[in-house]
Coordinates of C-alpha atoms and ligand atoms in Angstrom, one line a residue:
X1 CA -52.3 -26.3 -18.6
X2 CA -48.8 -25.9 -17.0
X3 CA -46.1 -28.5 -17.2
X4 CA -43.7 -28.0 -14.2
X5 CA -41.8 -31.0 -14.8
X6 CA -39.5 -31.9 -11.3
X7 CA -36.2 -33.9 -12.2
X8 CA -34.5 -35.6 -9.5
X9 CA -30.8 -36.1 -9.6
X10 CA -29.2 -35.8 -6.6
X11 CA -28.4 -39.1 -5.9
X12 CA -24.7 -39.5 -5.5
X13 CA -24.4 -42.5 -8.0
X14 CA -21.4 -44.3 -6.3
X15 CA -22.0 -47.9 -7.8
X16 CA -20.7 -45.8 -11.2
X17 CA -17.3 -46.0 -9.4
X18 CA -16.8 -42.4 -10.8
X19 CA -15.3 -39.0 -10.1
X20 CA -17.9 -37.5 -12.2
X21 CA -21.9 -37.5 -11.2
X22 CA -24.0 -40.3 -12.4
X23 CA -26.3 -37.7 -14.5
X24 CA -23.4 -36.7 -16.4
X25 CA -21.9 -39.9 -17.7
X26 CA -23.1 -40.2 -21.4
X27 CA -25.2 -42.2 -23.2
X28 CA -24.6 -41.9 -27.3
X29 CA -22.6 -38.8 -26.3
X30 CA -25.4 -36.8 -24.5
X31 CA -25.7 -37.2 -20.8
X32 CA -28.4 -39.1 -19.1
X33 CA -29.8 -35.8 -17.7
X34 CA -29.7 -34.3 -21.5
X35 CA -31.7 -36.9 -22.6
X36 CA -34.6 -36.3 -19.9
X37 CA -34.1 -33.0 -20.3
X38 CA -34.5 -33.2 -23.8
X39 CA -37.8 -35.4 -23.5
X40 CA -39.3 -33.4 -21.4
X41 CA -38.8 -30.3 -23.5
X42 CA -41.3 -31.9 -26.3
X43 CA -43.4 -30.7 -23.7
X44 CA -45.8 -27.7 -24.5
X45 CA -45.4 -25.2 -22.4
X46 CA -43.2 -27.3 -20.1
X47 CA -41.2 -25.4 -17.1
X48 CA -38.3 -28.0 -15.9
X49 CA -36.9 -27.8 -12.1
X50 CA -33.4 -29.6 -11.6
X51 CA -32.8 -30.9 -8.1
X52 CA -29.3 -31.6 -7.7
X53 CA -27.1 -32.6 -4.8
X54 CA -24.5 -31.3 -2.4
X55 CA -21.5 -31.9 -4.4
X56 CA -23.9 -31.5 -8.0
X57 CA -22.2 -27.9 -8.6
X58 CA -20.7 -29.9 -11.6
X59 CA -23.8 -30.7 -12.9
X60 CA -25.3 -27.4 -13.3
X61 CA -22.4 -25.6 -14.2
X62 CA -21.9 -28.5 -17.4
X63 CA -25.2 -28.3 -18.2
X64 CA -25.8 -24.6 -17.5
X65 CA -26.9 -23.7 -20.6
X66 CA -30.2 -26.0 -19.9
X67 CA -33.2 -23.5 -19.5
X68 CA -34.1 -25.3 -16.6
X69 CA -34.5 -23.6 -12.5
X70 CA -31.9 -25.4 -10.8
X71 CA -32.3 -26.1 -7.1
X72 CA -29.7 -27.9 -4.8
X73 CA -31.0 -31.0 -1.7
X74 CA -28.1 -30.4 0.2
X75 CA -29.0 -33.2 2.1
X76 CA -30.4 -36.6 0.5
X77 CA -33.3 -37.2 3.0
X78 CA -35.5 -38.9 -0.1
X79 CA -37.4 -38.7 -2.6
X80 CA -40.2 -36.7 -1.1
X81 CA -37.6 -34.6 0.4
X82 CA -36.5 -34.0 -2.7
X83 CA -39.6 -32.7 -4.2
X84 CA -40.4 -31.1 -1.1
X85 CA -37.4 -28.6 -2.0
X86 CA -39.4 -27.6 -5.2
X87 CA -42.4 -26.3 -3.3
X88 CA -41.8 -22.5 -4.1
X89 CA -41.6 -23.4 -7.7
X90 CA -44.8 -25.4 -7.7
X91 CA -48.6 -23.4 -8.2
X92 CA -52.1 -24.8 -7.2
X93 CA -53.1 -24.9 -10.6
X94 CA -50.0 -26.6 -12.4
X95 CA -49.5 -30.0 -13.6
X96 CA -46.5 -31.3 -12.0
X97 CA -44.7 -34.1 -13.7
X98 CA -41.9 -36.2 -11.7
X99 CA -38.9 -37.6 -13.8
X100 CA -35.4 -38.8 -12.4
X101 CA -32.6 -37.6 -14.1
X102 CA -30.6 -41.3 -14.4
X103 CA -33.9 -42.8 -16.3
X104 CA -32.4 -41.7 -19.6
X105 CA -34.9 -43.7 -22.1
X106 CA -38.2 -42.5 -20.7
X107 CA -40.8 -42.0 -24.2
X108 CA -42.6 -38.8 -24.6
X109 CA -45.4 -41.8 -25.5
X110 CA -45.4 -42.8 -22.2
X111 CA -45.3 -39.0 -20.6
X112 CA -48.0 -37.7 -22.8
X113 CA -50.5 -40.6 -21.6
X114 CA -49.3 -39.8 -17.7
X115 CA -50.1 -36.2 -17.8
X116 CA -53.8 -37.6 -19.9
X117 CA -54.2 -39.4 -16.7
X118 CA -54.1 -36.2 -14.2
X119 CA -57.0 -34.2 -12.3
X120 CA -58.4 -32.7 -9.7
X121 CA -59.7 -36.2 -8.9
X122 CA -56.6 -38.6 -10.0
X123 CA -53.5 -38.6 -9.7
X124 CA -51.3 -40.4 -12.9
X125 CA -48.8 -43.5 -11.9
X126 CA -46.5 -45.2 -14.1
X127 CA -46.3 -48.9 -13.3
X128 CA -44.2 -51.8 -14.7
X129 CA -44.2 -55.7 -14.4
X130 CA -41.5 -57.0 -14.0
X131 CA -40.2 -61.0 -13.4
X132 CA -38.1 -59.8 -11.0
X133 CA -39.2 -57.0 -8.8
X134 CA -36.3 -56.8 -6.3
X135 CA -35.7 -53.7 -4.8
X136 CA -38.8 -51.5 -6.7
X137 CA -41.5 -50.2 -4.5
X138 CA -44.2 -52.7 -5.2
X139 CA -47.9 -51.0 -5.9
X140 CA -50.6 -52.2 -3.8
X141 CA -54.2 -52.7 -5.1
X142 CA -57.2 -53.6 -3.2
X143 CA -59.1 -56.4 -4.6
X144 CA -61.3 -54.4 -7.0
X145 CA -57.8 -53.1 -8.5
X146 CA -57.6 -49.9 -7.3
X147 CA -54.6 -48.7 -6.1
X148 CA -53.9 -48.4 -2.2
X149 CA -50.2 -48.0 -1.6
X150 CA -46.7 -48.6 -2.7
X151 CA -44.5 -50.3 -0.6
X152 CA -40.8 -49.9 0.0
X153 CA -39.2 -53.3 -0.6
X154 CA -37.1 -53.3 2.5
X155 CA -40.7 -52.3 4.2
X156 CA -42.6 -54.9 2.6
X157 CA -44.1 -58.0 3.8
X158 CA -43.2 -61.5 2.6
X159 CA -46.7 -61.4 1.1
X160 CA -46.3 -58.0 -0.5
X161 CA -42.7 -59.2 -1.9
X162 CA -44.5 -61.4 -4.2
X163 CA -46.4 -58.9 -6.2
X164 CA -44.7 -57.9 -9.6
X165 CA -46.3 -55.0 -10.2
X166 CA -43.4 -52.2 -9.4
X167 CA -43.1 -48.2 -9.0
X168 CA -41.3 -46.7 -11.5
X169 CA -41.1 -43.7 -9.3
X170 CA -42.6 -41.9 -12.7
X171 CA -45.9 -40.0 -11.6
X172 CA -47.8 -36.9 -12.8
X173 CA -50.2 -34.6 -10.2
X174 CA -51.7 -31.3 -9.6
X175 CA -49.2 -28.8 -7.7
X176 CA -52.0 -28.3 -4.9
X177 CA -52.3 -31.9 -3.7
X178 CA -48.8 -32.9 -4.3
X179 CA -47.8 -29.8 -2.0
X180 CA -50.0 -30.6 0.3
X181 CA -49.0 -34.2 1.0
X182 CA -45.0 -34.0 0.1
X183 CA -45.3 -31.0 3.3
X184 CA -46.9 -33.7 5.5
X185 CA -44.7 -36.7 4.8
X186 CA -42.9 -38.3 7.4
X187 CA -39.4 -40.9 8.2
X188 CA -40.8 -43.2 10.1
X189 CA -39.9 -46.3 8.0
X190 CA -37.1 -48.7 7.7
X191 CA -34.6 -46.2 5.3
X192 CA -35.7 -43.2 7.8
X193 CA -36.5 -41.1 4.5
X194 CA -39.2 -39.0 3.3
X195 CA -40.6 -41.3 0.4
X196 CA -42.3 -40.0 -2.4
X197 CA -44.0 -43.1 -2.4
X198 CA -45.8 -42.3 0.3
X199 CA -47.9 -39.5 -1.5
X200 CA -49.9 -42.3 -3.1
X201 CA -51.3 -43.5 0.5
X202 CA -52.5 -39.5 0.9
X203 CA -54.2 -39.8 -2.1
X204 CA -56.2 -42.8 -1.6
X205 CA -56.5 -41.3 1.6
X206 CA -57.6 -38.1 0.8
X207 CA -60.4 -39.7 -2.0
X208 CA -57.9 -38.9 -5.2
X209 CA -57.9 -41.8 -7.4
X210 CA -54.7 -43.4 -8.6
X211 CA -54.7 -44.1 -12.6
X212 CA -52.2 -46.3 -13.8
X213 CA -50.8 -46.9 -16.8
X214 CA -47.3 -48.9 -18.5
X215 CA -44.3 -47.8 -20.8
X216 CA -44.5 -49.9 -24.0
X217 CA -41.3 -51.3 -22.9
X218 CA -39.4 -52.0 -19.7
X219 CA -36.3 -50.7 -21.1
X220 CA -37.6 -47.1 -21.4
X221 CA -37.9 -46.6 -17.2
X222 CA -34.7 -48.3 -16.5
X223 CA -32.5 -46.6 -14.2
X224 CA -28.7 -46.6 -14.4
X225 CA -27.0 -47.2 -11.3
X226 CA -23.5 -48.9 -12.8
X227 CA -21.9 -49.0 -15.9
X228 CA -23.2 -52.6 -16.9
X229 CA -26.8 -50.8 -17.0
X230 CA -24.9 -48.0 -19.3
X231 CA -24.0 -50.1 -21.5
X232 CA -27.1 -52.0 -22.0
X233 CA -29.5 -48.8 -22.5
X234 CA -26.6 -47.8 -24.8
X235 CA -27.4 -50.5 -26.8
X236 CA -31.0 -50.2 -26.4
X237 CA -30.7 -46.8 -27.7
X238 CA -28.9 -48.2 -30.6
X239 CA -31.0 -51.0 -31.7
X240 CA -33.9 -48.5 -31.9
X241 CA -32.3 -45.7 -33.6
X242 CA -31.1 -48.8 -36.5
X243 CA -34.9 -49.8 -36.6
X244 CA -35.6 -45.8 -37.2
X245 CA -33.3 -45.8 -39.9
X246 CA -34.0 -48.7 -41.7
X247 CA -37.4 -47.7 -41.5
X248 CA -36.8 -44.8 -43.8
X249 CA -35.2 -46.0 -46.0
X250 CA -31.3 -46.5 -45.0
X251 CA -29.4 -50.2 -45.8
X252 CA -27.6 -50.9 -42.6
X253 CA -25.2 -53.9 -43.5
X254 CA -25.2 -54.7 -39.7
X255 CA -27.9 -52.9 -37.7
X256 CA -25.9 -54.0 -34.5
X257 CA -23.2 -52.3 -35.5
X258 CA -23.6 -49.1 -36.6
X259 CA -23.8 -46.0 -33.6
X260 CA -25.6 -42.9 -33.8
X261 CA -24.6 -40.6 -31.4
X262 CA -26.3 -37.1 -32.6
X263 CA -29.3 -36.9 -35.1
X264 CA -30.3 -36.1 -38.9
X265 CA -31.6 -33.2 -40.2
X266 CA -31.7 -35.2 -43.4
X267 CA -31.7 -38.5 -44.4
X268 CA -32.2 -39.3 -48.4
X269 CA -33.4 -42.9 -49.6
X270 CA -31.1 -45.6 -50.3
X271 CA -28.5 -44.8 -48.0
X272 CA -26.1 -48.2 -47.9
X273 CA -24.3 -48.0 -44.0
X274 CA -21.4 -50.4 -43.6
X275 CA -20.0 -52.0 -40.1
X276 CA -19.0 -49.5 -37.5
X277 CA -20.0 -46.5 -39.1
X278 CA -20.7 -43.9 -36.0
X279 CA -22.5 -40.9 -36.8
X280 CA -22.0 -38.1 -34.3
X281 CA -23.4 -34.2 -34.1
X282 CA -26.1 -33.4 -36.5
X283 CA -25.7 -34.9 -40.3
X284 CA -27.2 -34.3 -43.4
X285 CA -27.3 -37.0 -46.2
X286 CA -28.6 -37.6 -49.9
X287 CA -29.8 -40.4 -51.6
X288 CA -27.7 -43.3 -52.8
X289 CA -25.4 -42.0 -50.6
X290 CA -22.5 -45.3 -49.7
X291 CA -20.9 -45.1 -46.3
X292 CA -17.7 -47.5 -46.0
X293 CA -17.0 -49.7 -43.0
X294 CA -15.4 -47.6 -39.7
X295 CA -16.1 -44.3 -41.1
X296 CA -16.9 -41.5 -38.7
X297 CA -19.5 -38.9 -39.9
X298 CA -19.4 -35.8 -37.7
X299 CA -21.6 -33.0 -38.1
X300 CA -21.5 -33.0 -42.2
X301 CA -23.6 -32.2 -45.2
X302 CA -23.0 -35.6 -47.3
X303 CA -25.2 -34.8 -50.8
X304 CA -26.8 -37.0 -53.3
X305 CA -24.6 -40.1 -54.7
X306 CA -21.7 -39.6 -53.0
X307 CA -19.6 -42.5 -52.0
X308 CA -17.8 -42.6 -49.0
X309 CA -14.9 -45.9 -48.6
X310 CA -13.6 -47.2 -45.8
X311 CA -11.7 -45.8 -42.9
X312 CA -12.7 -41.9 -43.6
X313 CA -13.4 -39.1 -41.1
X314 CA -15.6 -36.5 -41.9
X315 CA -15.8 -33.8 -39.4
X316 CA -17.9 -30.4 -39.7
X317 CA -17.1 -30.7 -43.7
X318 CA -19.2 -30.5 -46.9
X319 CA -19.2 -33.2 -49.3
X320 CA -20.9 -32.1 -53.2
X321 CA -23.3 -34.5 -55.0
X322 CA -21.1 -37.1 -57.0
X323 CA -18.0 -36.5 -55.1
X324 CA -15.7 -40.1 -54.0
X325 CA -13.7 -39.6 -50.8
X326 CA -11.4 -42.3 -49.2
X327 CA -10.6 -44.6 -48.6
X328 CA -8.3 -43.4 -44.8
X329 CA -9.5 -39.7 -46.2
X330 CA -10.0 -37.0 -43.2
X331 CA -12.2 -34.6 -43.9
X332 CA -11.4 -31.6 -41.2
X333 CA -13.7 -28.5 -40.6
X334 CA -14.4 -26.5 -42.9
X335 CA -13.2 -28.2 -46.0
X336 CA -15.9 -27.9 -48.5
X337 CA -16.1 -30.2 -51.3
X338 CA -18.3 -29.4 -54.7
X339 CA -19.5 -31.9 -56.8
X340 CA -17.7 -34.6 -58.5
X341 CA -14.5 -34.2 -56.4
X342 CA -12.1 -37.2 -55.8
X343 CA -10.3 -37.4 -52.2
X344 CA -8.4 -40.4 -52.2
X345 CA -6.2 -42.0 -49.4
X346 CA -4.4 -40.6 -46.7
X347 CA -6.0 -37.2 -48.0
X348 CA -6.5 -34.4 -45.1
X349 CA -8.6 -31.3 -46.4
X350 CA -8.8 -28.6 -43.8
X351 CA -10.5 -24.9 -43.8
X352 CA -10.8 -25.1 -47.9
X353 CA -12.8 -25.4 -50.8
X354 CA -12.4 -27.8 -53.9
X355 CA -14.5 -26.8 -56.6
X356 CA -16.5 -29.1 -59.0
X357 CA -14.2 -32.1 -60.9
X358 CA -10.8 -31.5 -59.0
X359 CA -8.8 -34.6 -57.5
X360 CA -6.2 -34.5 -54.3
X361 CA -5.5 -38.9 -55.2
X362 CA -3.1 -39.3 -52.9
X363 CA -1.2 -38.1 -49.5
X364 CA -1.5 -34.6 -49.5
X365 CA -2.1 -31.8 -47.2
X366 CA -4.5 -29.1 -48.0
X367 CA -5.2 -26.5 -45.0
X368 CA -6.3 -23.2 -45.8
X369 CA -6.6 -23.1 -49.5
X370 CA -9.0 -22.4 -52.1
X371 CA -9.2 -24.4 -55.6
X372 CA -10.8 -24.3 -58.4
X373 CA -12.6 -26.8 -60.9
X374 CA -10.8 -29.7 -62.9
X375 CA -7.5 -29.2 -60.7
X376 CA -5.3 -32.2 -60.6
X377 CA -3.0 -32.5 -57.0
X378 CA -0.1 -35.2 -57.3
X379 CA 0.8 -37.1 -54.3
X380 CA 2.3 -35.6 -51.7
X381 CA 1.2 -32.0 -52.1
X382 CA 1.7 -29.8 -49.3
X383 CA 0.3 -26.0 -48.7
X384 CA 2.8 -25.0 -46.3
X385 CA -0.2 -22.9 -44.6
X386 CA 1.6 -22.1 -41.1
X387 CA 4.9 -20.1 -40.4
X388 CA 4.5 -21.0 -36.8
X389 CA 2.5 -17.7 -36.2
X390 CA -0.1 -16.8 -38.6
X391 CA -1.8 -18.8 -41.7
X392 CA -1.8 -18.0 -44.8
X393 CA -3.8 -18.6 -47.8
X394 CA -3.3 -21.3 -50.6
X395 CA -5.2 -20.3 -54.3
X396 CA -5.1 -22.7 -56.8
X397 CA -6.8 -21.6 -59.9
X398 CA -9.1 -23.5 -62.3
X399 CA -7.2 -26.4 -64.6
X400 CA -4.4 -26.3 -62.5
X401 CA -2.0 -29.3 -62.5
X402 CA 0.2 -29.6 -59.0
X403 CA 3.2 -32.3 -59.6
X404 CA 3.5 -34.6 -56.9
X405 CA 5.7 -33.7 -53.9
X406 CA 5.0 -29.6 -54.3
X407 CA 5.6 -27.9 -51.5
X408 CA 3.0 -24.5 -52.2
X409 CA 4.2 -21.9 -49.5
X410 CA 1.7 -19.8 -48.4
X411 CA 0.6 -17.2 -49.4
X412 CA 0.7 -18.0 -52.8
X413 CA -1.3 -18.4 -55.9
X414 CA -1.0 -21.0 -58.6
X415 CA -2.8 -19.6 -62.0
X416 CA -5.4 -21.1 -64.0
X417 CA -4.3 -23.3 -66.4
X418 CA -0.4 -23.9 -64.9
X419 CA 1.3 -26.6 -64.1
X420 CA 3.9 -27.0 -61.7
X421 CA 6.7 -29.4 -62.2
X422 CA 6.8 -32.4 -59.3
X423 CA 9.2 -31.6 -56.6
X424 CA 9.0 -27.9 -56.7
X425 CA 8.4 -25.9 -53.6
X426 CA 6.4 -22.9 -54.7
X427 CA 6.8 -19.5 -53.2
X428 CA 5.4 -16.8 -55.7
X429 CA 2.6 -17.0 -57.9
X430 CA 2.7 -18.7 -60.9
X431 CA 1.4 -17.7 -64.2
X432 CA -1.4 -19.2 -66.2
X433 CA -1.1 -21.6 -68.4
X434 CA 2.7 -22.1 -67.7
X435 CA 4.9 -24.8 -66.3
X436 CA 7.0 -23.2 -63.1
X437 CA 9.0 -25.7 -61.6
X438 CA 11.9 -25.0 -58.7
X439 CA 14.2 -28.4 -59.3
X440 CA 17.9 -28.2 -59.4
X441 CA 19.6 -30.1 -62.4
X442 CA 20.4 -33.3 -62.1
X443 CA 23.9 -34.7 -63.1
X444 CA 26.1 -38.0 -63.0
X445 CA 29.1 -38.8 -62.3
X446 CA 30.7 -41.4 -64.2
X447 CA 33.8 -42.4 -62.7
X448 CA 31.9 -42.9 -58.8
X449 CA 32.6 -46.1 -57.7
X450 CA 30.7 -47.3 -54.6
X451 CA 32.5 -47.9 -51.7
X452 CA 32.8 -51.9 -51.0
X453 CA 33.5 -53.4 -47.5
X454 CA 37.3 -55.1 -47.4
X455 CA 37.7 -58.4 -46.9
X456 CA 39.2 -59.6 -43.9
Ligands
LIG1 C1 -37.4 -45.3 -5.7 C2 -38.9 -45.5 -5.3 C3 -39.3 -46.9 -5.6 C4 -39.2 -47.2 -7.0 C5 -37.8 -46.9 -7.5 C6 -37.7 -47.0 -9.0 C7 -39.1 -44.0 -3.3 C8 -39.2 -43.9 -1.9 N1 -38.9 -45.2 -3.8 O1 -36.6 -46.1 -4.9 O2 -40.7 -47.1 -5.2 O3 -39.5 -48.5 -7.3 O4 -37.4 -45.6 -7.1 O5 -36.3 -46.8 -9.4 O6 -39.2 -43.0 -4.0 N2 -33.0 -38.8 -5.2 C9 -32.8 -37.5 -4.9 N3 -32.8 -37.1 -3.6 C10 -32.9 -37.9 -2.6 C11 -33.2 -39.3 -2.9 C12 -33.2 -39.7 -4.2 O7 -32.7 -36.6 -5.8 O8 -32.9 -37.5 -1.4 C13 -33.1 -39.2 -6.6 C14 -31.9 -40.1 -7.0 O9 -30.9 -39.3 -7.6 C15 -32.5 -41.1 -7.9 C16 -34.0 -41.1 -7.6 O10 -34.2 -40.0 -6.8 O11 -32.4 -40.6 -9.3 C17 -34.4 -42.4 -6.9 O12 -33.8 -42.5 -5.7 P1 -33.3 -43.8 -5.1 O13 -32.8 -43.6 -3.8 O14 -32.6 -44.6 -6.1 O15 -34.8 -44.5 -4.9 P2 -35.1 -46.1 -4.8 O16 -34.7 -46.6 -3.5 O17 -34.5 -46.7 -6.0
LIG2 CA1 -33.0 -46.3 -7.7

C-alpha cells in the first residue's frame, strides 16, 4: 500500500497577528508543520505533498530540506480546492491520507487506525465530541448511525447545530474516489468554497461507507489559529513529554516545569531534573545523573553520575562519568570533559578537552585548549586564544598547576608537572616540573605618606 499523505497549509493564519506563516511559528522549537511532517514520516512507505499558499514561498524555502513535493493554491478557494491541486500527484491505487499542517499534536495512534479504516468500499473519518462544537463541521448520521454528511456550521440548521459530534477535517481514502469527487465539487454554499467536506455526501452517495473512529484525546486534533492555542498545545506537549520521562525512570522535581524542546537518544535511570530545566536538540544522559534548577541542556552527552548545579549551560559539549560542573558554568561547543572533572562557577569551557581529575574552580576562560589529567586552574585563568585574526592553541600538560590570574597566550604550552606562579601572563612554553612565573618585584616605600584632604 501507498501512503500519499496531503498536508494543507495554506491558510494565511492572520489571527497569529504575525509576519511569519502560521505553520512556521514553533511549538517546543519545531514548527507546527515539522511536527506533522514528522508524524507522518513514521509512516511506511509514506510520500508527503505540501500545499502551501500564495505568499507560503517562506515556508518551503525554511523547510526545504523536508523530502516532501511541495505544491503552491495560489488562490484559497477551500479545502477541496486545496486537495484538488494535488490531483497529479495522487494514483488510483494509493491510499491518500489528509492532514492540516496547523494540527501539530495529531498521534501516529490515531493515523495508523484511519488508514486501518480505508477501502475500496470505506472511506476513514476522524471524528471528535466536543461540549462545544462551534464553528466544526458537524457529522451527520442517519438514524441507524451511519454517516450521511458533514455540515458546515455557518450552513447548518438550528437542528443540526445541536449535534456534538464534529469534523476534524482528518480523513484517509483511496486516490481513485477521492479524485473523482474533489474534481466534481462545487461553491454553492454559504462561504462560496469548494469544501472537502463535501466528499463525504459523494461517498454515501456513491455507496462507499463512512467509518469513523476518535483520537484518544481532543487535544491531539486541535488546530492553532492564535497564540493563546500555541501556548496551550505547548503545554500539552509538555505535560506529556514529563509523563514519558517519569515513566522511564527520570525524578522531575516539578513535572510542570521542566521543557523539552528536542529529544533523547539516551536516557539512564534515576535521572533527578530540577525546576526549569529546558532540554533542547538531541541529549544523551547516564544514570544518577543530577540536573540543577534553570539549567539548559543543549545537544550534550551527560554520562553516568555526573552532577550538574544550578544555573549551567551546556551546549553541544561532552560531560565524562563523575564529573561536577556549576554552579553558573557554560559549557560552549566542543568542550569535552573526561571523567571526574570539576567546573565550578562562572567557568566557560569552549573548543577544549579536560582530561580525567583536572579542576577549572573558579572564573576562568578556557577556549581552544587541550589539558591534561590532575591539572589544577586558579581563578581567573585566561587562554588568551584570539589575536583578533586567527586562534591559536592552548596545551596544558598533565599535573600542571596554573596560579590564579594567568594570562596563557596562545600558542603556548605549559609542561607536565609545572606550575606557574599567580599573576603571570605566559608567552613561551614552560618546562616540566618547574615553576615559571612573569611578576615584577614588589617593593615599599617607607616614607609615602598618603595624601589627606585640608581642612577648611
Ligand atoms: C474545516 C472543515 C470543518 C472542520 C474544521 C476542523 C471544510 C470545508 N471544513 O473548517 O468541517 O470541522 O476544518 O478544523 O473543510 N486550507 C488550505 N487552502 C484553502 C483552505 C484551507 O490550505 O483553500 C487549509 C488551512 O490552512 C487550514 C485547513 O485547510 O489548515 C482548514 O481550513 P479552514 O479554512 O480553517 O477550515 P475550517 O473552516 O476551520
Ligand atoms: Ca480551522
Amino acid at each position: 500500500m501507498t501512503v500519499k499523505t496531503i498536508i494543507l497549509a495554506a491558510g494565511q493564519g492572520t489571527r497569529m497577528r504575525s509576519a511569519q506563516p502560521k505553520v512556521l511559528h514553533k511549538l517546543a522549537n519545531r514548527s507546527l508543520l515539522q511536527h506533522v511532517y514528522d508524524t507522518s514520516k513514521r509512516i511506511d512507505g509514506n510520500e508527503i505533498i505540501i500545499i502551501y499558499g500564495h505568499g507560503g514561498e517562506r515556508v518551503k524555502q525554511t523547510l526545504s530540506r523536508l523530502d516532501v513535493q511541495w505544491i503552491e493554491q495560489k488562490e484559497q478557494l477551500g479545502t477541496g480546492h486545496a486537495v484538488l491541486q494535488a490531483d497529479s500527484l495522487m494514483e488510483n491505487e494509493d491510499t491518500v491520507l489528509i492532514l492540516y499542517g496547523d494540527v501539530p499534536l495529531l498521534s501516529k495512534q490515531s493515523i495508523d487506525s484511519l488508514l486501518a479504516n480505508v477501502s475500496q468500499q470505506t472511506i476513514a473519518l476522524l471524528t471528535v465530541n466536543l461540549d462545544d462544537p462551534t464553528g466544526y463541521g458537524r457529522i451527520i448520521r442517519d438514524t441507524s448511525g451511519s454517516v450521511l454528511k458533514i455540515v458546515e456550521q455557518k450552513d447548518a440548521t438550528q437542528q443540526e447545530l445541536q449535534i456534538n459530534e464534529v469534523n476534524t477535517g482528518i480523513l484517509a481514502v483511496r486516490g481513485e474516489q477521492l479524485k473523482s469527487w474533489v474534481r466534481r465539487l462545487d461553491n454553492s454554499n454559504a462561504q462560496q468554497e469548494f469544501y472537502l467536506t463535501d466528499v463525504i455526501e459523494m461517498a454515501v452517495n456513491d455507496g462507499v461507507k463512512v467509518k469513523t473512529s476518535q483520537p484518544e484525546t481532543i487535544d491531539e486534533v486541535l488546530g492553532i489559529n492564535n497564540r493563546k492555542q500555541l501556548s496551550h498545545l505547548e503545554r500539552v506537549y509538555q505535560s506529556s513529554q514529563a509523563d514519558r520521562l517519569m515513566e522511564v525512570g527520570v525524578t522531575l522535581l516539578d513535572p510542570a516545569r521542566v521543557d523539552c524542546r528536542g529529544t533523547f537518544t539516551a536516557l539512564g535511570q534515576d535521572i533527578s531534573v530540577d525546576i526549569n530545566v529546558i532540554f533542547e536538540g538531541d541529549n544523551s544522559i547516564g544514570n544518577n545523573v543530577i540536573i540543577g534548577a534553570n539549567s539548559i541542556i543543549n545537544n550534550s552527552i551527560i554520562a553516568d553520575d555526573v552532577e550538574i548545579l544550578a544555573n549551567c549551560i551546556i551546549d553541544n559539549a561532552v560531560v565524562g562519568a563523575g564529573s561536577r560542573i556549576g554552579p553558573f558554568a557554560r559549557l560552549r561547543p566542543q568542550a569535552e570533559l573526561s571523567e571526574q572533572v570539576h567546573i565550578g562557577n562562572f567557568v566557560e569551557i569552549k573548543k577544549s578537552t579536560v582530561a580525567k581529575g583536572s579542576k577549572i574552580n573558579h572564573l576562568s576562560y578556557i577556549g581552544d585548549a587541550t589539558i591534561g589529567s590532575k591539572v589544577n586552574i586558579g581563578a581567573g585563568t585566561i587562554t588568551c586564544n584570539y589575536d583578533g585574526v586567527n586562534k591559536f592553541r592552548t596545551v596544558i600538560e598533565d599535573g600542571a598547576f596554573i596560579g590564579s590570574d594567568t594570562q596563557l597566550i596562545a600558542p603556548v604550552t605549559v609542561g607536565k608537572n609545572a606550575t606557574i606562579g599567580a599573576g603571570s601572563t605566559i608567552t613561551k612554553n614552560t618546562p616540566d616540573e618547574q615553576l615559571t612565573l612573569t611578576r615584577s618585584r614588589q617593593m615599599s616605600i617607607q616614607s609615602w605618606q598618603r595624601p589627606v584632604k585640608k581642612e577648611q
